[in-house]
mmCIF file of C-alpha atoms in Angstrom:
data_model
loop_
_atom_site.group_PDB
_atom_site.id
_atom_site.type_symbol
_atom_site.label_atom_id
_atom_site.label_comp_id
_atom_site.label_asym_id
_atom_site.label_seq_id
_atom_site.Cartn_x
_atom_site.Cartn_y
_atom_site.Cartn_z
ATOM 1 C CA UNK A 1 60.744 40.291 39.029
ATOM 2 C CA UNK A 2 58.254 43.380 38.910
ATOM 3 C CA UNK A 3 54.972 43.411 40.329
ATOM 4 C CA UNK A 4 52.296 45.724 40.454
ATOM 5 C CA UNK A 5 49.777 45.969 43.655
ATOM 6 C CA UNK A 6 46.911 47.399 43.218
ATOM 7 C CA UNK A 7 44.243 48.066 46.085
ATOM 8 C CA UNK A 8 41.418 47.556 47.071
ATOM 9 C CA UNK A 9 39.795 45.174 44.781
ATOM 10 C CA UNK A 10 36.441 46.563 44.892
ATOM 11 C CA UNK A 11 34.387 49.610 46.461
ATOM 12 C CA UNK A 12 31.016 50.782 47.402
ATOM 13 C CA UNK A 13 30.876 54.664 48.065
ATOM 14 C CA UNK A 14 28.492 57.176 48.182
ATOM 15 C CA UNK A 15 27.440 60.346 46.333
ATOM 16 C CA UNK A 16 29.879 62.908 47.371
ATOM 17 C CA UNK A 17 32.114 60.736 49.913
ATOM 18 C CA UNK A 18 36.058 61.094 49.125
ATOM 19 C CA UNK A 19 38.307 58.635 47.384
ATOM 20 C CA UNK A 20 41.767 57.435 47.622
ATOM 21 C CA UNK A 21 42.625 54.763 45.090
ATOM 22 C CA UNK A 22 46.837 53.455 45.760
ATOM 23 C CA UNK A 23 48.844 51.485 43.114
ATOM 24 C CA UNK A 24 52.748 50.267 44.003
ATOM 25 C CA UNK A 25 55.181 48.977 42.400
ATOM 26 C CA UNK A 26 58.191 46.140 42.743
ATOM 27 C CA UNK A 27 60.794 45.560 41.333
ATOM 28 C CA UNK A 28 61.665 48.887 39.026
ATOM 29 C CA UNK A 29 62.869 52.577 39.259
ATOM 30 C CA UNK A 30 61.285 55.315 38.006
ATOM 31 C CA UNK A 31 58.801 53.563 35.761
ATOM 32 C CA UNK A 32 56.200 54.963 33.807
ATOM 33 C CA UNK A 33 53.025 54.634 35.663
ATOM 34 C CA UNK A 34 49.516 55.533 34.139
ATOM 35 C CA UNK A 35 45.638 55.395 35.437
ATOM 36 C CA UNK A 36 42.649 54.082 33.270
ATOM 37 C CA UNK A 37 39.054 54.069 34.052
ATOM 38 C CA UNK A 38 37.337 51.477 32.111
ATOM 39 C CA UNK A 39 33.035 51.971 32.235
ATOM 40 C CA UNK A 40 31.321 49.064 31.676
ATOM 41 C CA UNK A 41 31.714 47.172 28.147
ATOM 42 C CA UNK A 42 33.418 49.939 26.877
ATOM 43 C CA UNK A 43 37.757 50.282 26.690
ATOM 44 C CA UNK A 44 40.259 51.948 28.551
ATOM 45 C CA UNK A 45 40.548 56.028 29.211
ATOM 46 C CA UNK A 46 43.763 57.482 30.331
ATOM 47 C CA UNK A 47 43.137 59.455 33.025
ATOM 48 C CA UNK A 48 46.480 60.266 34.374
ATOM 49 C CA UNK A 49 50.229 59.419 33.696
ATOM 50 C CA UNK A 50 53.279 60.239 35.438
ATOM 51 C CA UNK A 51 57.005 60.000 34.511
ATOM 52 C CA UNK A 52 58.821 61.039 37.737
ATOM 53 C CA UNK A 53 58.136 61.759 41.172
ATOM 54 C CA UNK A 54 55.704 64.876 41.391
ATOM 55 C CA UNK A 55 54.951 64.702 37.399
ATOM 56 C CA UNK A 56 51.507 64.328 36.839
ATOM 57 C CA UNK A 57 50.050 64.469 33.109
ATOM 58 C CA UNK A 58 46.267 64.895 33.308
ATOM 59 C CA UNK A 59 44.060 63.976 29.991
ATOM 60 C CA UNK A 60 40.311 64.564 31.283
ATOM 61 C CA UNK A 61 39.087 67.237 32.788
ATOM 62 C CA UNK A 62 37.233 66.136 35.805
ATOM 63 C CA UNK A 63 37.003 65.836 39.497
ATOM 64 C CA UNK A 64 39.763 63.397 40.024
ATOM 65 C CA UNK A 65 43.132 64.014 41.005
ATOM 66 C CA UNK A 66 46.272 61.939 40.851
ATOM 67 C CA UNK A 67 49.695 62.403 42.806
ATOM 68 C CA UNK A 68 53.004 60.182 42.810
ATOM 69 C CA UNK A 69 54.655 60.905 46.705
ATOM 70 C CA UNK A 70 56.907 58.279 45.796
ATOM 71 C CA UNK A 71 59.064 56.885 42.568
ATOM 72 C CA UNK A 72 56.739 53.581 42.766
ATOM 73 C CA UNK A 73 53.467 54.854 44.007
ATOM 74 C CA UNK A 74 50.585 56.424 42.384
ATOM 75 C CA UNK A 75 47.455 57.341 44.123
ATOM 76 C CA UNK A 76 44.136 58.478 42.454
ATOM 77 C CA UNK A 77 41.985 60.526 44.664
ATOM 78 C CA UNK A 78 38.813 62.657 44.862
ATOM 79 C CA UNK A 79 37.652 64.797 47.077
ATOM 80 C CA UNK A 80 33.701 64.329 46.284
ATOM 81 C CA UNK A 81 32.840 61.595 44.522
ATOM 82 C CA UNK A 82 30.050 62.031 41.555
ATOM 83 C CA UNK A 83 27.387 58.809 40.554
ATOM 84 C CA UNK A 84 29.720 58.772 37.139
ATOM 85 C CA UNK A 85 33.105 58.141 39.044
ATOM 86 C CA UNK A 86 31.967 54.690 39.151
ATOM 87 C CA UNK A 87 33.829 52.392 36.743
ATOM 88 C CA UNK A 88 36.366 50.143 36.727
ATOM 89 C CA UNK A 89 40.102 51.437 37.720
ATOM 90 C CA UNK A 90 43.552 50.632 36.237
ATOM 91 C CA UNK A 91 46.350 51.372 37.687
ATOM 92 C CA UNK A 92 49.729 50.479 34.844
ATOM 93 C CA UNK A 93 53.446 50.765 34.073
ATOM 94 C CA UNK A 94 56.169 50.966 31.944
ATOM 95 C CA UNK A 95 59.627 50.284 31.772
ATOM 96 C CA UNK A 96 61.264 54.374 31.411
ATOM 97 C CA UNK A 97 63.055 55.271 28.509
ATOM 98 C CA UNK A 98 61.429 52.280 26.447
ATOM 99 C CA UNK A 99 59.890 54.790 23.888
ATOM 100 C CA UNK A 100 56.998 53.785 21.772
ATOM 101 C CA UNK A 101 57.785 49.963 22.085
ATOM 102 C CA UNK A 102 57.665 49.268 26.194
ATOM 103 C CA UNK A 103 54.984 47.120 27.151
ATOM 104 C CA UNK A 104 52.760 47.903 29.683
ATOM 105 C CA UNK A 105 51.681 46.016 33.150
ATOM 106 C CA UNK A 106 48.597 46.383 34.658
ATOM 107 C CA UNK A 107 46.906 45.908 37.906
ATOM 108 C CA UNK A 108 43.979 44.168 38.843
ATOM 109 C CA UNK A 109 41.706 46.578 38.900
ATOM 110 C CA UNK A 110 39.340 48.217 41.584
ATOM 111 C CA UNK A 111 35.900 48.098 40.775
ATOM 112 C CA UNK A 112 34.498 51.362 42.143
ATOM 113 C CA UNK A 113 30.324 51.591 42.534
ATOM 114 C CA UNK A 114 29.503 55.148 43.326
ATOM 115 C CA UNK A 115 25.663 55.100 45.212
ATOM 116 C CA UNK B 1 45.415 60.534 15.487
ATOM 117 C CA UNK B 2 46.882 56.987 16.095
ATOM 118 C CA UNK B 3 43.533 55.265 16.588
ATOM 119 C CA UNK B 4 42.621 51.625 15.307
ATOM 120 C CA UNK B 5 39.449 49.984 14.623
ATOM 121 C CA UNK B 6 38.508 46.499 15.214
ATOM 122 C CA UNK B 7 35.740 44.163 14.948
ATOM 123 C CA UNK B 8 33.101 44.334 17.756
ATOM 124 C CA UNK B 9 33.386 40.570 18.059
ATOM 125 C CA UNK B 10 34.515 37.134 16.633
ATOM 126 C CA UNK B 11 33.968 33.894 17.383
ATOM 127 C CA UNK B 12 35.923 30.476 16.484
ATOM 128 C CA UNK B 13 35.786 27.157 17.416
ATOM 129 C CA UNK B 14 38.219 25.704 19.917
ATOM 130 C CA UNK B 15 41.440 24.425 18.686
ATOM 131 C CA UNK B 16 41.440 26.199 15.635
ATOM 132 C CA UNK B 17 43.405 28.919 14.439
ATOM 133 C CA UNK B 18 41.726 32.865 15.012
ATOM 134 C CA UNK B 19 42.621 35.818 12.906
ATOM 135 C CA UNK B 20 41.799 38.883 14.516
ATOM 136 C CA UNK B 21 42.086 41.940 12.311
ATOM 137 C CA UNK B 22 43.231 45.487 13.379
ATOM 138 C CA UNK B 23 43.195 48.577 11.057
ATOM 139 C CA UNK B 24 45.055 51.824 11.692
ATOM 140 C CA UNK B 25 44.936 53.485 8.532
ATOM 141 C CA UNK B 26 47.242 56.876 9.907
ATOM 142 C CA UNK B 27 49.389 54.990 11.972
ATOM 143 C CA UNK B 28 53.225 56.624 12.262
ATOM 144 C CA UNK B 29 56.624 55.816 11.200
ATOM 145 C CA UNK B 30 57.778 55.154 14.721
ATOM 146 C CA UNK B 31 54.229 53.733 16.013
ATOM 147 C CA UNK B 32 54.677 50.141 17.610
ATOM 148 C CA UNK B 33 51.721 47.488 16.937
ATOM 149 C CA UNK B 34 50.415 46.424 20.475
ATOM 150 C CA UNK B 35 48.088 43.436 21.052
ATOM 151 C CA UNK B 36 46.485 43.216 24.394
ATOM 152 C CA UNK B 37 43.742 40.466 25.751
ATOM 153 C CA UNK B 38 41.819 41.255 29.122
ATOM 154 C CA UNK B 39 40.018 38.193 30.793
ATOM 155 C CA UNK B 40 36.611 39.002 32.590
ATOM 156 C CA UNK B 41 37.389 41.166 35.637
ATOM 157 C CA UNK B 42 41.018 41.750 35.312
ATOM 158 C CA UNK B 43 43.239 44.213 33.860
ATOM 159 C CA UNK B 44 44.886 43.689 30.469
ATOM 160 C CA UNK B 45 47.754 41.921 29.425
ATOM 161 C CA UNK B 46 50.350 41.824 27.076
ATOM 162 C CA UNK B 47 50.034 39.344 23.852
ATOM 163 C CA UNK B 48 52.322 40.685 21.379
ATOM 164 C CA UNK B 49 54.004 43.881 19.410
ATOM 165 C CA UNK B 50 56.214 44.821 16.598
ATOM 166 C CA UNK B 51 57.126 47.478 14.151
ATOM 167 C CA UNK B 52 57.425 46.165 10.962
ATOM 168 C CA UNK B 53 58.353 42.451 10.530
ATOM 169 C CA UNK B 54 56.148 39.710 11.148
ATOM 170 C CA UNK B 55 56.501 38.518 14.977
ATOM 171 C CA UNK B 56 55.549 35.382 16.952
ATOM 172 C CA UNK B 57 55.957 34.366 20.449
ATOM 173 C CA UNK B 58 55.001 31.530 22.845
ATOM 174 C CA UNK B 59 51.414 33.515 22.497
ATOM 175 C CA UNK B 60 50.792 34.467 19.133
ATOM 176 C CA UNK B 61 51.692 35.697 16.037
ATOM 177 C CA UNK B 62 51.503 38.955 14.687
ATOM 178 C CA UNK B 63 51.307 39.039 11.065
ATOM 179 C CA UNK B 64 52.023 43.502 9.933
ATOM 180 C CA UNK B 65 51.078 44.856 6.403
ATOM 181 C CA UNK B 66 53.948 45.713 4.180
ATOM 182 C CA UNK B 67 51.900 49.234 4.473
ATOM 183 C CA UNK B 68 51.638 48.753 8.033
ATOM 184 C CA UNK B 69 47.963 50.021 7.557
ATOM 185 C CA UNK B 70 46.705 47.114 9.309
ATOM 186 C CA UNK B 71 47.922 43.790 11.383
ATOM 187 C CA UNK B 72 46.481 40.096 12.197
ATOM 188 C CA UNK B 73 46.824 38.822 15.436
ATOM 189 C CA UNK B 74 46.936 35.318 14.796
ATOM 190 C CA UNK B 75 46.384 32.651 17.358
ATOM 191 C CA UNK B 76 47.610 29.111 16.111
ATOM 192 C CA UNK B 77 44.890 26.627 18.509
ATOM 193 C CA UNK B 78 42.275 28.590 20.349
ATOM 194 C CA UNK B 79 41.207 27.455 23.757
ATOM 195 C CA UNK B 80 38.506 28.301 25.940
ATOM 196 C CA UNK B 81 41.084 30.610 28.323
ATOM 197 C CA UNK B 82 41.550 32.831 25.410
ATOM 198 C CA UNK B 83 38.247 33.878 25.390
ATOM 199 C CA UNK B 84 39.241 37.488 26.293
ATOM 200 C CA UNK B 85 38.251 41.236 24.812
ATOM 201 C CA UNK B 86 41.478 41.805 22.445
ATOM 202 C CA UNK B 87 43.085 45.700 22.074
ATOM 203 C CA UNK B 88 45.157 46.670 19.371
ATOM 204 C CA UNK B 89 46.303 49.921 20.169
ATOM 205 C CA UNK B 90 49.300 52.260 19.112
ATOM 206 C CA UNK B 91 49.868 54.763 21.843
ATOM 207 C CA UNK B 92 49.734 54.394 25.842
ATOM 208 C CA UNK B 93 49.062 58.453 25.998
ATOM 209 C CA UNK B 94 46.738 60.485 23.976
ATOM 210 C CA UNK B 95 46.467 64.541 24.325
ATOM 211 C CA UNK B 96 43.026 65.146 24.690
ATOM 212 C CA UNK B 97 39.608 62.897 25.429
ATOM 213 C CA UNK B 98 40.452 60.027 22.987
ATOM 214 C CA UNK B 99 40.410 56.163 24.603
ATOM 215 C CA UNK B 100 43.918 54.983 24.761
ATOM 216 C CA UNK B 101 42.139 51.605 24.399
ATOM 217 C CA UNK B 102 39.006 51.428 21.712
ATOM 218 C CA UNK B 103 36.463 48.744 22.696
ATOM 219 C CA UNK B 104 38.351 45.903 20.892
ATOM 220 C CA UNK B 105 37.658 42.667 19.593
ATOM 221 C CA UNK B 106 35.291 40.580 22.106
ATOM 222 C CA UNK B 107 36.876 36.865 21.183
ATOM 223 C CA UNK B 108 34.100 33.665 22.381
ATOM 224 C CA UNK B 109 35.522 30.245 21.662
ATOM 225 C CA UNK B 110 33.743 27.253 21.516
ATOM 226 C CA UNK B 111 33.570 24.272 23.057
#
């Protein structure tokens, strides 16, 4: 079965400090894979998606960065981290080729707090 | 621009049935209608979809317009675990600054 690991679980940084968020995935080739940032009571922004190795698809501007070394892992970085980086982080996939109808999985989240 | 609308929140009474609404008044001809529920501290998960037809599952039920202007998630016996924030959403990608996921439909059940 697939599986989705997403680490860590939470994070304190400071102002200005560098981040590297990693998400992996079991059980699948070349899925989908996508990363939210969800602020507090509000829903989910797509921040980056990715069909292949390399292929990055970036839909806000901003000082984040996202890079797939490998078919089944997806890392979210920044270099220097801002107070409104903090949020709550998704990492997701989907099945390739599924079209409009492939459900998505999703992580467990990291909780980032940016100080 | 596939977006949907939803109540802020709803509330019901365990072990009774919950319709939760979803409008998406310029959905597509090849859009899928996705249902997602996210518990307190935990990333979403998936409920239910479909594309025309009526569909049910072990889950829910999704009952689709004949316009397909709006859907009904429909869950048969609520129960205090499905006390959840519920997404109805059309895309997984959006060009541009839009929220894949709106806010969504903050479901309380109870006791």
């Amino acid at each position: 079965s697939q599986t989705i690991h997403q680490w860590p679980a939470t994070l304190v940084q400071p102002v200005g400090s560098p981040l590297s968020l990693e998400c992996t995935v079991e059980g699948t080739s070349n899925p989908n894979l996508y990363w939210y940032r969800q602020a507090a009571g509000r829903g989910l922004q797509l921040l980056f998606y990715s069909v292949g190795i390399g292929q990055i698809s970036s839909e806000v501007p901003q000082n984040l960065s996202a890079s797939r070394p490998q078919d089944r892992q997806f890392i979210l970085s920044s270099k220097k981290l801002l107070l409104s980086d903090s949020g709550f982080y998704l990492c997701a996939w989907r099945a390739p080729n599924r079209g409009r109808f492939g459900r998505a999985f999703f992580g467990q989240g990291t909780r980032l707090t940016v100080v | 621009d596939a977006k949907t609308t939803q109540p802020n929140s709803m509330e019901s009474n365990e072990e009774e049935p919950v319709h939760l609404p979803c409008n998406h008044s310029t959905i597509s001809g090849t859009d899928y209608i996705h249902w997602y529920r996210q518990l307190p501290s935990q990333g979403p998960e998936y409920v239910i979809h479909g594309l025309t037809s009526n569909v049910n599952n072990r889950m829910a039920s999704l009952a689709i317009a004949e316009d397909r202007k709006s859907s009904t998630l429909i869950l048969h016996r609520a129960t205090l675990r499905d006390a959840a924030v519920y997404y109805c959403i059309l895309r997984f990608t959006y060009y541009g600054q839009n929220f894949v996921f709106g806010p969504g439909t903050r479901l309380s059940v109870l006791p």
